JSON list of C-alpha atoms in Angstrom, two decimals:
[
{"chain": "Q", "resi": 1, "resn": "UNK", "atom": "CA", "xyz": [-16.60, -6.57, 2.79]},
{"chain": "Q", "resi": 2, "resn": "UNK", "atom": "CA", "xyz": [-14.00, -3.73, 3.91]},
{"chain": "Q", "resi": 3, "resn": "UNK", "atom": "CA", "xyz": [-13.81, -1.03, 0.24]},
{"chain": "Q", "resi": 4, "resn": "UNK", "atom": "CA", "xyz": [-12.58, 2.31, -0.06]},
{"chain": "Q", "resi": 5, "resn": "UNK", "atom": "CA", "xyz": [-13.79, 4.31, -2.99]},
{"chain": "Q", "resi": 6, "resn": "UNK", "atom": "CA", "xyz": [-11.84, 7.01, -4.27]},
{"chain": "Q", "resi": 7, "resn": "UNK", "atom": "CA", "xyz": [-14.29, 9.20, -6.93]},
{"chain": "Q", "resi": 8, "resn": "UNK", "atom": "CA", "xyz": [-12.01, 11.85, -8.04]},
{"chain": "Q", "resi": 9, "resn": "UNK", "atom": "CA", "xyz": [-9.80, 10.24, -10.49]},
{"chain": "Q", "resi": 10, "resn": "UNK", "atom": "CA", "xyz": [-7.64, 13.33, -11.24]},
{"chain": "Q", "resi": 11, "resn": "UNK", "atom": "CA", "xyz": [-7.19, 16.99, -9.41]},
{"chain": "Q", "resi": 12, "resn": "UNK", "atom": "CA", "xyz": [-5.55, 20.04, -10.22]},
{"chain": "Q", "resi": 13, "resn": "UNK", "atom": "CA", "xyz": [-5.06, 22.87, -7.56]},
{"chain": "Q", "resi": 14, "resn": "UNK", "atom": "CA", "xyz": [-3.23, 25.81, -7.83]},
{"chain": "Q", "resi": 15, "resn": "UNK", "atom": "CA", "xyz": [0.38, 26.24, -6.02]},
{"chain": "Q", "resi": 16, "resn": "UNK", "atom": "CA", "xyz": [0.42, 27.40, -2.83]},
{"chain": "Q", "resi": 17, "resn": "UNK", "atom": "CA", "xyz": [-3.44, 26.94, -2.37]},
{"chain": "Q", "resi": 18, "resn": "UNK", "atom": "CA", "xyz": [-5.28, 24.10, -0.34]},
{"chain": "Q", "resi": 19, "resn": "UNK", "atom": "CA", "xyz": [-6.79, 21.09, -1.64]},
{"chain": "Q", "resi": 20, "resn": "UNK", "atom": "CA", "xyz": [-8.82, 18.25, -0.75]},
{"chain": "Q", "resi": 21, "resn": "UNK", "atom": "CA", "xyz": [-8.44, 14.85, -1.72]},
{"chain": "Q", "resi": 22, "resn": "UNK", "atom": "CA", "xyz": [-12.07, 12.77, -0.99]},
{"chain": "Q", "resi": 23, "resn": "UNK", "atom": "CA", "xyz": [-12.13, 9.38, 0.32]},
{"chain": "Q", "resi": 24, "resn": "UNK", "atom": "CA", "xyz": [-14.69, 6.98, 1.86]},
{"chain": "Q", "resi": 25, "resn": "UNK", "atom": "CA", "xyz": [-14.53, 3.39, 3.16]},
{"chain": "Q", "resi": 26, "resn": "UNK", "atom": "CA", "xyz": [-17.35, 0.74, 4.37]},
{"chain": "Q", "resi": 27, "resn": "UNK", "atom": "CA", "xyz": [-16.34, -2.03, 6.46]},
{"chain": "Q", "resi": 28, "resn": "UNK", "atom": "CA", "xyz": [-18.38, -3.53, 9.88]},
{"chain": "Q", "resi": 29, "resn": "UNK", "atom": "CA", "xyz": [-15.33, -3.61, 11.97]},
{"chain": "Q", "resi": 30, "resn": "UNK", "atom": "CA", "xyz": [-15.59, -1.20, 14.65]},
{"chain": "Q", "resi": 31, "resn": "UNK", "atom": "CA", "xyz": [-11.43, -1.02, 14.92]},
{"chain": "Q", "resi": 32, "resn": "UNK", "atom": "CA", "xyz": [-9.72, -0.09, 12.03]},
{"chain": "Q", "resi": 33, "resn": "UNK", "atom": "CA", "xyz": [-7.43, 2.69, 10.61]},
{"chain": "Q", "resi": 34, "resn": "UNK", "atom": "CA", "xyz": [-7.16, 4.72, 7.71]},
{"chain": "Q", "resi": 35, "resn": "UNK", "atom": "CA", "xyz": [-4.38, 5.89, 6.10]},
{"chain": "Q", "resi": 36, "resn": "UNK", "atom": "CA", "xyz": [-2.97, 7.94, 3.19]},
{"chain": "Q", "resi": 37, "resn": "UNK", "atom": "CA", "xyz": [-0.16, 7.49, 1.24]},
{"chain": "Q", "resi": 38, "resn": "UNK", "atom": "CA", "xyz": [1.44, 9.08, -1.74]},
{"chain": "Q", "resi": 39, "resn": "UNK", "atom": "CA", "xyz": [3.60, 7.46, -4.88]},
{"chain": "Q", "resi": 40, "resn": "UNK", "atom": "CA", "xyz": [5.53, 9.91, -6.70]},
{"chain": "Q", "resi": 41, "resn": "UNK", "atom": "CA", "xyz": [6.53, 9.02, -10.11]},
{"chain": "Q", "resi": 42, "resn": "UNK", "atom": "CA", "xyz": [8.95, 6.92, -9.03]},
{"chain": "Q", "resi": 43, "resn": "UNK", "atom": "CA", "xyz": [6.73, 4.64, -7.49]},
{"chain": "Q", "resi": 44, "resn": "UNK", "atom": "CA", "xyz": [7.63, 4.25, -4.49]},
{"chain": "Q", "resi": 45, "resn": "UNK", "atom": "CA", "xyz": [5.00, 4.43, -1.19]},
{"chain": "Q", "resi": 46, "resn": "UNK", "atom": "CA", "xyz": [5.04, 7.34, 0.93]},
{"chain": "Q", "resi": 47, "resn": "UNK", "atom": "CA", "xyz": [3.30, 7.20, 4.00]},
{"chain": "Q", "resi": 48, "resn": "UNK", "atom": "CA", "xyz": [1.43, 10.44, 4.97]},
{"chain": "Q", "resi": 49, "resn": "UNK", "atom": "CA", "xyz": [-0.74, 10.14, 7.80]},
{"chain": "Q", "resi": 50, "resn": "UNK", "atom": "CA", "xyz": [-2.86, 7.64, 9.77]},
{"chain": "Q", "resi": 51, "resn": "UNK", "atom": "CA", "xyz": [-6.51, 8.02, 11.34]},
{"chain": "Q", "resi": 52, "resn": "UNK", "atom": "CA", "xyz": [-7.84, 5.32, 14.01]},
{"chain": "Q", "resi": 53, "resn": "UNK", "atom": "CA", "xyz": [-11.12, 4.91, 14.30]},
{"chain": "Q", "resi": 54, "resn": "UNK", "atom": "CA", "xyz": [-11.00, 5.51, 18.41]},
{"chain": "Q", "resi": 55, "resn": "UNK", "atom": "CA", "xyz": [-8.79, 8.64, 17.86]},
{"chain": "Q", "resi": 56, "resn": "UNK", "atom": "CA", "xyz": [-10.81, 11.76, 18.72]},
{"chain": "Q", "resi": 57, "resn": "UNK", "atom": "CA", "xyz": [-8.88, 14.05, 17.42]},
{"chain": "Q", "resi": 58, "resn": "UNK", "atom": "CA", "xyz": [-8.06, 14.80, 13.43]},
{"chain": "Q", "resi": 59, "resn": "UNK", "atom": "CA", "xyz": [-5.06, 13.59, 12.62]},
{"chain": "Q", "resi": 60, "resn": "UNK", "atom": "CA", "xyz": [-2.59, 16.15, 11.44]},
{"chain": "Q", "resi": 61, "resn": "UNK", "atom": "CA", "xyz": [1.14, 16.08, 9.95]},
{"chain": "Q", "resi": 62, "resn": "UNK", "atom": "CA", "xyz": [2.85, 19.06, 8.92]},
{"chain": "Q", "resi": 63, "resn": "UNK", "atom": "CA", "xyz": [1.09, 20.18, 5.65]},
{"chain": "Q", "resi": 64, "resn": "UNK", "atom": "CA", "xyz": [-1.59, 17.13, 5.48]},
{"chain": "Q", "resi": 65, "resn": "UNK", "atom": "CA", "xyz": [-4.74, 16.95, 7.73]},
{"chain": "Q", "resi": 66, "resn": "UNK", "atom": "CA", "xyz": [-7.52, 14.38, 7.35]},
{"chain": "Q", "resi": 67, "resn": "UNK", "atom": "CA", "xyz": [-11.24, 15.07, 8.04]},
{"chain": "Q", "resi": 68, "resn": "UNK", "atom": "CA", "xyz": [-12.03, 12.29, 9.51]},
{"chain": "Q", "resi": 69, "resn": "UNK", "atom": "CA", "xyz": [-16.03, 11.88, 9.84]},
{"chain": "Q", "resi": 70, "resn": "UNK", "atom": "CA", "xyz": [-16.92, 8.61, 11.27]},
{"chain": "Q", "resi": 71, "resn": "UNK", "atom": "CA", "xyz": [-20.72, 8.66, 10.86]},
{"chain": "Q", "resi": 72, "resn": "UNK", "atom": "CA", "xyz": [-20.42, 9.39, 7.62]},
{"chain": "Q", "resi": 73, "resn": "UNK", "atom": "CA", "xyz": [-17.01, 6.78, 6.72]},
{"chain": "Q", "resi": 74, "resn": "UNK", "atom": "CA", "xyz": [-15.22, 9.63, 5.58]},
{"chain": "Q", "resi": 75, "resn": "UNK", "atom": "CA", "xyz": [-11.47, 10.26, 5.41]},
{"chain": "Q", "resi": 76, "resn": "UNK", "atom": "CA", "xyz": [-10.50, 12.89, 3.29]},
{"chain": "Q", "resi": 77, "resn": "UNK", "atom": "CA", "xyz": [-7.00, 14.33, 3.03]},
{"chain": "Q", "resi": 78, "resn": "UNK", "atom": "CA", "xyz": [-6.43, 18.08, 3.10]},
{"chain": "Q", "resi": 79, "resn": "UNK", "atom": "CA", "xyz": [-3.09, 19.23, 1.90]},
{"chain": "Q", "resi": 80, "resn": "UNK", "atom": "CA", "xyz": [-2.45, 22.85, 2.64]},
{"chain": "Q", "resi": 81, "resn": "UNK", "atom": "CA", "xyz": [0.08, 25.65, 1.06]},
{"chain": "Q", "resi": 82, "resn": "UNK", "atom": "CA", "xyz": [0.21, 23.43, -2.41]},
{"chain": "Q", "resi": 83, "resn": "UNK", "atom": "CA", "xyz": [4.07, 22.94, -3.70]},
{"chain": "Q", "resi": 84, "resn": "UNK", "atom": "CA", "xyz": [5.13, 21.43, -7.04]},
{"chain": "Q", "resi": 85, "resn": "UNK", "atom": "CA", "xyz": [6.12, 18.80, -5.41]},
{"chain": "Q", "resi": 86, "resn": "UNK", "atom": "CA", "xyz": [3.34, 17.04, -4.11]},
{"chain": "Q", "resi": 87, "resn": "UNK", "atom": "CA", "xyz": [2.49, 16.10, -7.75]},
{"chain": "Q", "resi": 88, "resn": "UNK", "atom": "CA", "xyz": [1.90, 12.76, -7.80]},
{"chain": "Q", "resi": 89, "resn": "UNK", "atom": "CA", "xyz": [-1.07, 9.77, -6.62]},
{"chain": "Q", "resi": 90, "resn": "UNK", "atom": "CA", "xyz": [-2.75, 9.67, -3.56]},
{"chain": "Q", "resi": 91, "resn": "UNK", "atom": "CA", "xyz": [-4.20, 6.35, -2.40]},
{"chain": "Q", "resi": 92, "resn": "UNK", "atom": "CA", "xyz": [-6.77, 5.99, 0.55]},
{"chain": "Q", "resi": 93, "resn": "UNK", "atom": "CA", "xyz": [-6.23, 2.38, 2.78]},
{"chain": "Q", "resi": 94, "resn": "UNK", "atom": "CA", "xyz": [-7.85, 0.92, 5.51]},
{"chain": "Q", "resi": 95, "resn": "UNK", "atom": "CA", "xyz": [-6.67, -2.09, 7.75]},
{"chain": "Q", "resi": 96, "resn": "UNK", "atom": "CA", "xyz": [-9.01, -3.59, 9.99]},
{"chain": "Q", "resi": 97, "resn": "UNK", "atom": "CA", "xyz": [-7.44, -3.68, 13.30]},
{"chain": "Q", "resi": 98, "resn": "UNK", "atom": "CA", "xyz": [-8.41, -6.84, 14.78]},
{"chain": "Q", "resi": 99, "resn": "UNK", "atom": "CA", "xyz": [-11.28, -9.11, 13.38]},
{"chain": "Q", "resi": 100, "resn": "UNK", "atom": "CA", "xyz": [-12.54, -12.48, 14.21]},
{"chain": "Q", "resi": 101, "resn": "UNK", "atom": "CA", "xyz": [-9.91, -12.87, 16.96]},
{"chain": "Q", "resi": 102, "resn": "UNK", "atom": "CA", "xyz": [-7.15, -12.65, 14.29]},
{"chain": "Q", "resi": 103, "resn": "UNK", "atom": "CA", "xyz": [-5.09, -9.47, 13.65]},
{"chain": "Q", "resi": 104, "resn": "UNK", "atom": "CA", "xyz": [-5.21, -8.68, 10.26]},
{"chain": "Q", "resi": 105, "resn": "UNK", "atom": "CA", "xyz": [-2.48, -6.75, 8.92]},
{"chain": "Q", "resi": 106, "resn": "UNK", "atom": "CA", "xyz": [-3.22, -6.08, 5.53]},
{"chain": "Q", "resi": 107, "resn": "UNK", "atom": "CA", "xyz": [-4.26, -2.53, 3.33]},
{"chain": "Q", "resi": 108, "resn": "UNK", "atom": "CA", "xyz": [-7.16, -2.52, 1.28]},
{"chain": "Q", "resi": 109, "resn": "UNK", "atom": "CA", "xyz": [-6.42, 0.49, -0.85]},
{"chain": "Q", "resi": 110, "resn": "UNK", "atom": "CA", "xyz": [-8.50, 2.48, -3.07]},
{"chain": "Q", "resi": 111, "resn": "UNK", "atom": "CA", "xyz": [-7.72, 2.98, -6.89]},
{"chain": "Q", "resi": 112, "resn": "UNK", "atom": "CA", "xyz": [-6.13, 6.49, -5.70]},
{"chain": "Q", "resi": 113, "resn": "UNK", "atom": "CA", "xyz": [-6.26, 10.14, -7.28]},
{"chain": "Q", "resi": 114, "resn": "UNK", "atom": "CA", "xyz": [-3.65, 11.71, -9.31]},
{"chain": "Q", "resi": 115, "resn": "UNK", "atom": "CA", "xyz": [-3.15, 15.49, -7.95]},
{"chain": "Q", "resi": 116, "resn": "UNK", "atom": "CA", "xyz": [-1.62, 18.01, -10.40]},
{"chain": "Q", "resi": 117, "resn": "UNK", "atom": "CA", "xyz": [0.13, 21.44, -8.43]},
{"chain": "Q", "resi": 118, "resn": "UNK", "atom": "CA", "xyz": [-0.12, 24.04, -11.26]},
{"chain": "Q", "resi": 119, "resn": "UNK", "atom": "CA", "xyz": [2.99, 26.81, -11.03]},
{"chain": "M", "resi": 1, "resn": "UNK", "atom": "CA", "xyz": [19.69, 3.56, 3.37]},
{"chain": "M", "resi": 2, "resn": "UNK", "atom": "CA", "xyz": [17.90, 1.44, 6.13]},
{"chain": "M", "resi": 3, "resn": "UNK", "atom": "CA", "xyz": [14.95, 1.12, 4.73]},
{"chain": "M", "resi": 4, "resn": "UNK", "atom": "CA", "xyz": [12.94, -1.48, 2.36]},
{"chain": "M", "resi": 5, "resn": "UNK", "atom": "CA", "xyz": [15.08, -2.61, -0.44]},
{"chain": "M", "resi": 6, "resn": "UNK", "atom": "CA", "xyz": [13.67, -4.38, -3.27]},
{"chain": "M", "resi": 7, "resn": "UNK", "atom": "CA", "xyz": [15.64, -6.70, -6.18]},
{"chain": "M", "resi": 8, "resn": "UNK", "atom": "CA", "xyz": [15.86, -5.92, -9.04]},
{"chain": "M", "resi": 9, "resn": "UNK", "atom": "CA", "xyz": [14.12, -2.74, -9.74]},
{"chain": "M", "resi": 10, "resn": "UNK", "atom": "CA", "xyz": [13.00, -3.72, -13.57]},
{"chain": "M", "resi": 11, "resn": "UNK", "atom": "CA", "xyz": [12.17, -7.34, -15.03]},
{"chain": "M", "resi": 12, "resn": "UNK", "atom": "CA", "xyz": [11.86, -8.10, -18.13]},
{"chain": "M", "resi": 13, "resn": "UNK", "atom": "CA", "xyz": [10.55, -11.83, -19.20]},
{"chain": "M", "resi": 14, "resn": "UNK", "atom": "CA", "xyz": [8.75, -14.10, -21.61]},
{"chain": "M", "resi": 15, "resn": "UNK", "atom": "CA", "xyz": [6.11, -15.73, -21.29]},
{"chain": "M", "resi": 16, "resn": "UNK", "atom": "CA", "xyz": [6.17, -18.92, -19.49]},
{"chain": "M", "resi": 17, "resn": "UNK", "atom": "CA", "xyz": [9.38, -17.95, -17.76]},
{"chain": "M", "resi": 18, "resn": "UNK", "atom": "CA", "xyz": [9.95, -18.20, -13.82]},
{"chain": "M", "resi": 19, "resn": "UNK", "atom": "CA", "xyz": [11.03, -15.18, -11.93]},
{"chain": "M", "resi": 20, "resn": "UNK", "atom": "CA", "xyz": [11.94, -14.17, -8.52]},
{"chain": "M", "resi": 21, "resn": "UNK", "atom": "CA", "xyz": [12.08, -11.14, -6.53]},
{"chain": "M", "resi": 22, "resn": "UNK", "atom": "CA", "xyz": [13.76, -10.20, -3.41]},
{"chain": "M", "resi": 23, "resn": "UNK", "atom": "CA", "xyz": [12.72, -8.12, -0.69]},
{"chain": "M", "resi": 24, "resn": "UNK", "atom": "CA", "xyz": [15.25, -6.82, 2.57]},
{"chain": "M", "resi": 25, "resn": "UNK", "atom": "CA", "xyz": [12.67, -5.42, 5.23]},
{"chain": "M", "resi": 26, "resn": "UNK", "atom": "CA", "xyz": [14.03, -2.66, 7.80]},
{"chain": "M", "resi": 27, "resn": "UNK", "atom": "CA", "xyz": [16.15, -4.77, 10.28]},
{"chain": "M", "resi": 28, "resn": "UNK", "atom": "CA", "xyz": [13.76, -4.78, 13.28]},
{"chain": "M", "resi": 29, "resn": "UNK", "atom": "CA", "xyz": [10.64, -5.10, 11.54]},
{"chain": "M", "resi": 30, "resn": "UNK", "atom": "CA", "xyz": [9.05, -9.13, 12.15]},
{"chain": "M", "resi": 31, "resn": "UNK", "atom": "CA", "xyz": [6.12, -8.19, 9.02]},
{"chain": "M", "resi": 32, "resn": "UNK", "atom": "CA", "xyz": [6.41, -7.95, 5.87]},
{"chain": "M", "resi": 33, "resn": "UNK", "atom": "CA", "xyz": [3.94, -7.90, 3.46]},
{"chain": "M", "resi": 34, "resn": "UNK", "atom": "CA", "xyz": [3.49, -8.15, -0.48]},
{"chain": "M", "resi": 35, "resn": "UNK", "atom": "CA", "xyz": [1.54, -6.43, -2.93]},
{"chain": "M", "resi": 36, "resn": "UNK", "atom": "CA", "xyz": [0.44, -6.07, -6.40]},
{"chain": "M", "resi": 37, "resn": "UNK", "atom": "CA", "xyz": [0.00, -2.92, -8.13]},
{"chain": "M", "resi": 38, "resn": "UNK", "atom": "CA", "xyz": [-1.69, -3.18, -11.74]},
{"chain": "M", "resi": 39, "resn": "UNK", "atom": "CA", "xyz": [-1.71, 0.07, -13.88]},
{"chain": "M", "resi": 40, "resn": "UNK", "atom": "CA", "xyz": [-4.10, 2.73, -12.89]},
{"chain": "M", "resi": 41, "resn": "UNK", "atom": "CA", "xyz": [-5.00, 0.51, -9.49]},
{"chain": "M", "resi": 42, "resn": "UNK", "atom": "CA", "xyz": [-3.92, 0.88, -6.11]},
{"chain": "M", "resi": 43, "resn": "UNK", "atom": "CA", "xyz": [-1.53, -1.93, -4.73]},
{"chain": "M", "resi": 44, "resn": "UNK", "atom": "CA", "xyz": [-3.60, -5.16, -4.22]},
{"chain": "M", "resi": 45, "resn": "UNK", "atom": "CA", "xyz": [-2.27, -7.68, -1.06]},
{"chain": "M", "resi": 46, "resn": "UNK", "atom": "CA", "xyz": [-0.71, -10.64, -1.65]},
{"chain": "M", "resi": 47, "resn": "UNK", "atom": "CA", "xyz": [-0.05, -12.52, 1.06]},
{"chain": "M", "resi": 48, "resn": "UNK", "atom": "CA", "xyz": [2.13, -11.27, 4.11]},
{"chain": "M", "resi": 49, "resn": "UNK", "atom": "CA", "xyz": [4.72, -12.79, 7.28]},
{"chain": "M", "resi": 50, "resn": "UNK", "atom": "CA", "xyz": [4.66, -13.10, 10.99]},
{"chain": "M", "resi": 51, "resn": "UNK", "atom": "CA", "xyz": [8.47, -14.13, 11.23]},
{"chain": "M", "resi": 52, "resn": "UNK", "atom": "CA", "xyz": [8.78, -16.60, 8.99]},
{"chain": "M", "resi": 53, "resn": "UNK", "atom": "CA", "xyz": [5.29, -17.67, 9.01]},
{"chain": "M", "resi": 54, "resn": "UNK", "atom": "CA", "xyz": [3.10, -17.22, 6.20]},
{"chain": "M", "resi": 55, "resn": "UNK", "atom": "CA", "xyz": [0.48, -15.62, 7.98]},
{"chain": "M", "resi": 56, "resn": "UNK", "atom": "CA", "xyz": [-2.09, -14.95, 5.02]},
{"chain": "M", "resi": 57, "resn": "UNK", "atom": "CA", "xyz": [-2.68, -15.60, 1.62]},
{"chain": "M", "resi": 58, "resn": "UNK", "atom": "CA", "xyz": [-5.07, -13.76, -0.63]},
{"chain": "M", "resi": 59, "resn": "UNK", "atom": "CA", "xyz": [-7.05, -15.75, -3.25]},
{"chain": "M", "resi": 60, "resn": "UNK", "atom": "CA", "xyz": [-5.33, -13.49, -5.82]},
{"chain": "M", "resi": 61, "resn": "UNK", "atom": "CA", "xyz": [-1.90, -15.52, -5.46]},
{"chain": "M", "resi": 62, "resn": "UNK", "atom": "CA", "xyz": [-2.06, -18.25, -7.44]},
{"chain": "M", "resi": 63, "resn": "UNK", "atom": "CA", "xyz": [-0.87, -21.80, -7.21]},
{"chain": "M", "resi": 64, "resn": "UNK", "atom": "CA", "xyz": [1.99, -19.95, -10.07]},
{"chain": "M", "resi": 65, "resn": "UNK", "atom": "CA", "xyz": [2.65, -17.92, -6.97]},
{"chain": "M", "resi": 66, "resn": "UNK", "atom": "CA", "xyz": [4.75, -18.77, -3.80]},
{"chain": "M", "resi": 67, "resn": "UNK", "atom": "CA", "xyz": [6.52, -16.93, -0.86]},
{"chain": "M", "resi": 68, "resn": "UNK", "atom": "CA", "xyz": [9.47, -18.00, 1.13]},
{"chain": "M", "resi": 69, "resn": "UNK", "atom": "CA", "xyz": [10.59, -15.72, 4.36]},
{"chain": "M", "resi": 70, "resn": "UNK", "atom": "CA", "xyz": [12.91, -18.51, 5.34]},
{"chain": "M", "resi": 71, "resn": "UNK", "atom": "CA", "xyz": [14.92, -16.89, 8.47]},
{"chain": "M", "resi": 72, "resn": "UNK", "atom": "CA", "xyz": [12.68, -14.69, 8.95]},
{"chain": "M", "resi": 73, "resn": "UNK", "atom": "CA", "xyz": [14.71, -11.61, 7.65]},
{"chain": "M", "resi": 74, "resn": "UNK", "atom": "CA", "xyz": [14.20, -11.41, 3.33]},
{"chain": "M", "resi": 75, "resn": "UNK", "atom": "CA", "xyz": [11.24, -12.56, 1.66]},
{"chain": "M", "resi": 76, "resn": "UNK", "atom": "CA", "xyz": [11.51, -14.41, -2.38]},
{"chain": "M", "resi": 77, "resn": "UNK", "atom": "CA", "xyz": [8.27, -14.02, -4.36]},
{"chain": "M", "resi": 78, "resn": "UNK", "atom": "CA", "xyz": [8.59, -16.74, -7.30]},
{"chain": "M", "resi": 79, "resn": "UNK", "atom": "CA", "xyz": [6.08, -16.41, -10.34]},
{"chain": "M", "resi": 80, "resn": "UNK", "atom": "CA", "xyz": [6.19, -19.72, -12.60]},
{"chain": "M", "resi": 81, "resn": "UNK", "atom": "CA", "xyz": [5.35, -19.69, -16.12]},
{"chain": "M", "resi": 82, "resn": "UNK", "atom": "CA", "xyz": [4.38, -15.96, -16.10]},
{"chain": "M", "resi": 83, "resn": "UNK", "atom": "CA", "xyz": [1.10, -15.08, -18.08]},
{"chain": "M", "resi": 84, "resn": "UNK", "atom": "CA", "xyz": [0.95, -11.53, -19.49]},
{"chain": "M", "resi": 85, "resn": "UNK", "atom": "CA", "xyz": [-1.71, -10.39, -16.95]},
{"chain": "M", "resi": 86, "resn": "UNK", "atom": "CA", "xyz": [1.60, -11.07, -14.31]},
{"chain": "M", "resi": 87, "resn": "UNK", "atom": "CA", "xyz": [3.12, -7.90, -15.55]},
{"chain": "M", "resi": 88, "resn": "UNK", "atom": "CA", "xyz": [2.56, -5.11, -12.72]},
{"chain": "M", "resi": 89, "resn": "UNK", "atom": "CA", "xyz": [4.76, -3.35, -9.87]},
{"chain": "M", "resi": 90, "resn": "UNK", "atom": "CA", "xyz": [5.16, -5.82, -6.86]},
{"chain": "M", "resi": 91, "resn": "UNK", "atom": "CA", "xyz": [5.66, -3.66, -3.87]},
{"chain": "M", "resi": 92, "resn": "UNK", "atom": "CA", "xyz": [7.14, -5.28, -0.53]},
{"chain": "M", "resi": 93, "resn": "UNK", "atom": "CA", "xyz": [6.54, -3.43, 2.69]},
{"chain": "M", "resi": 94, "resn": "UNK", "atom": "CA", "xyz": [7.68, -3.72, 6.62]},
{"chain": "M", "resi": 95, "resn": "UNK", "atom": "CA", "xyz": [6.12, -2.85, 9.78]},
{"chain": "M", "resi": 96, "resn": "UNK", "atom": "CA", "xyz": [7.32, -3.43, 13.47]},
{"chain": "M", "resi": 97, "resn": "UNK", "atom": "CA", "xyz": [4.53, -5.60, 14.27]},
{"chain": "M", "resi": 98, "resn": "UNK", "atom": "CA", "xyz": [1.19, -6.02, 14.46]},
{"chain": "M", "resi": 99, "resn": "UNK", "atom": "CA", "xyz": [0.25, -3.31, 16.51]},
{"chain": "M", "resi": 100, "resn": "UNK", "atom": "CA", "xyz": [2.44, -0.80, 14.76]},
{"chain": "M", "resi": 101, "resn": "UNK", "atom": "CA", "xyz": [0.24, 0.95, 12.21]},
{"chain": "M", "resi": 102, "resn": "UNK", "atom": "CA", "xyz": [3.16, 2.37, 9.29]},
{"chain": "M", "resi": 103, "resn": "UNK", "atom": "CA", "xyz": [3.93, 0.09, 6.87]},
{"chain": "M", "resi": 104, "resn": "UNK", "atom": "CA", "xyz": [7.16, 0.73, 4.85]},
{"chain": "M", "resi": 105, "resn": "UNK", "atom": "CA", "xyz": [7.06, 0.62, 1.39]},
{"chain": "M", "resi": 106, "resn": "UNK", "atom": "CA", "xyz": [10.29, -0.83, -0.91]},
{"chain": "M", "resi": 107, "resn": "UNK", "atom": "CA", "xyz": [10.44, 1.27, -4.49]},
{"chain": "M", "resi": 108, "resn": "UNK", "atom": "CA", "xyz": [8.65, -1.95, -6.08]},
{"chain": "M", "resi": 109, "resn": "UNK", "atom": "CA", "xyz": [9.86, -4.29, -8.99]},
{"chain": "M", "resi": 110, "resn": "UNK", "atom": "CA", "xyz": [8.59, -3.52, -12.29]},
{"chain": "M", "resi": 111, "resn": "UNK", "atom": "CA", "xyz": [7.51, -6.51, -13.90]},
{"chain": "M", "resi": 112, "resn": "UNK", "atom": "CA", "xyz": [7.18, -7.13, -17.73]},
{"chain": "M", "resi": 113, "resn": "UNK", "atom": "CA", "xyz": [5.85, -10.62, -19.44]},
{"chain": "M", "resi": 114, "resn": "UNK", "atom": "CA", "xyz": [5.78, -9.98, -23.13]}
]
């Protein structure tokens, strides 16, 4: 069964300092992609930054990098140069690419951490 | 604003009532998919839409549960006679197609039974 596990229920981090925000998955698919996404207050999605499990490369947008380490089914978000802003939860997903013929469309999200920027 | 809309924002209800939400995808986008989000959880899938075809259904929707996408533009998710454990955030989302990996997320209706 495809799961993401999120351990770190809560984070602080200092402003303008780096953090990083842990995340694993398990599934038996070898296509699939990871994501990360963010939901201020307002609750609203935010889509941060996408991983496939082919890619090479680390993916990397602006502020947010993820460590991606595939032997291990890691994916953990690194958010660099803190701001007050980027208070909020951080969830983990994963959607399996293409399984049993079907493409599956889905996210299968973890239970998310809540990051705290101290001024 | 082109991008996911969701109606209404807040719902209040009693128990046993029926409610419906809407959802307006971005224009171009032939998926759409809906979630659950329950408090402290991350958003749980639903069921989602090739079109106007009901692609997938996950064993978490209910026979209480159903989900139109007639024209293949807006989606209704009905709830009848809502149960208490119904109250969370239902969160719509978009994507171009199946190969396109962003999903767009609406800002969610809030969903009270008391």
């Amino acid at each position: 069964a495809q799961k993401i596990t999120q351990t770190q229920p809560g984070m602080f981090v200092q402003e303008k300092e780096a953090v990083t925000l842990d995340c694993t998955y398990d599934t038996s698919d070898p296509s699939y992609g990871l994501f990360w996404y963010k939901q201020p207050s307002s609750g609203e999605m935010i889509f941060l930054i996408y991983q496939g499990s082919y890619d090479q490369q680390n993916a990397t947008e602006g502020r947010y990098s993820l460590n991606f380490q595939k032997a291990r089914k890691s994916a953990n978000l690194v958010i660099s140069a803190s701001q007050l802003g980027d208070s909020a939860m951080y969830f983990c997903a994963m959607r399996v690419e293409i399984s049993h013929g079907g493409s599956q469309g889905n996210l299968i999200f973890g239970k998310g951490t809540k990051l705290s920027v101290k001024p | 604003d082109t991008g996911v809309s969701q109606d209404p924002r807040h719902k209040i209800t009693k128990r046993g009532q029926n409610v419906t939400f809407r959802c307006d995808p971005i224009s171009e986008h032939n998926r759409l998919y809906w979630y659950r989000q329950t408090l402290g959880q991350g958003p749980e899938f639903l069921t989602y839409f090739q079109n106007e075809a009901q692609l997938e259904k996950s064993r978490l929707l209910s026979d209480r549960f159903s989900a139109e996408r007639p024209k293949g533009s807006f989606s209704t998710l009905e709830i009848q006679r809502t149960e208490q454990g119904d109250s969370a955030m239902y969160l719509c989302a978009s994507s171009l197609s199946a190969v396109s990996y962003e999903q767009y997320f609406g800002p969610g209706t809030r969903l009270t039974v008391t």
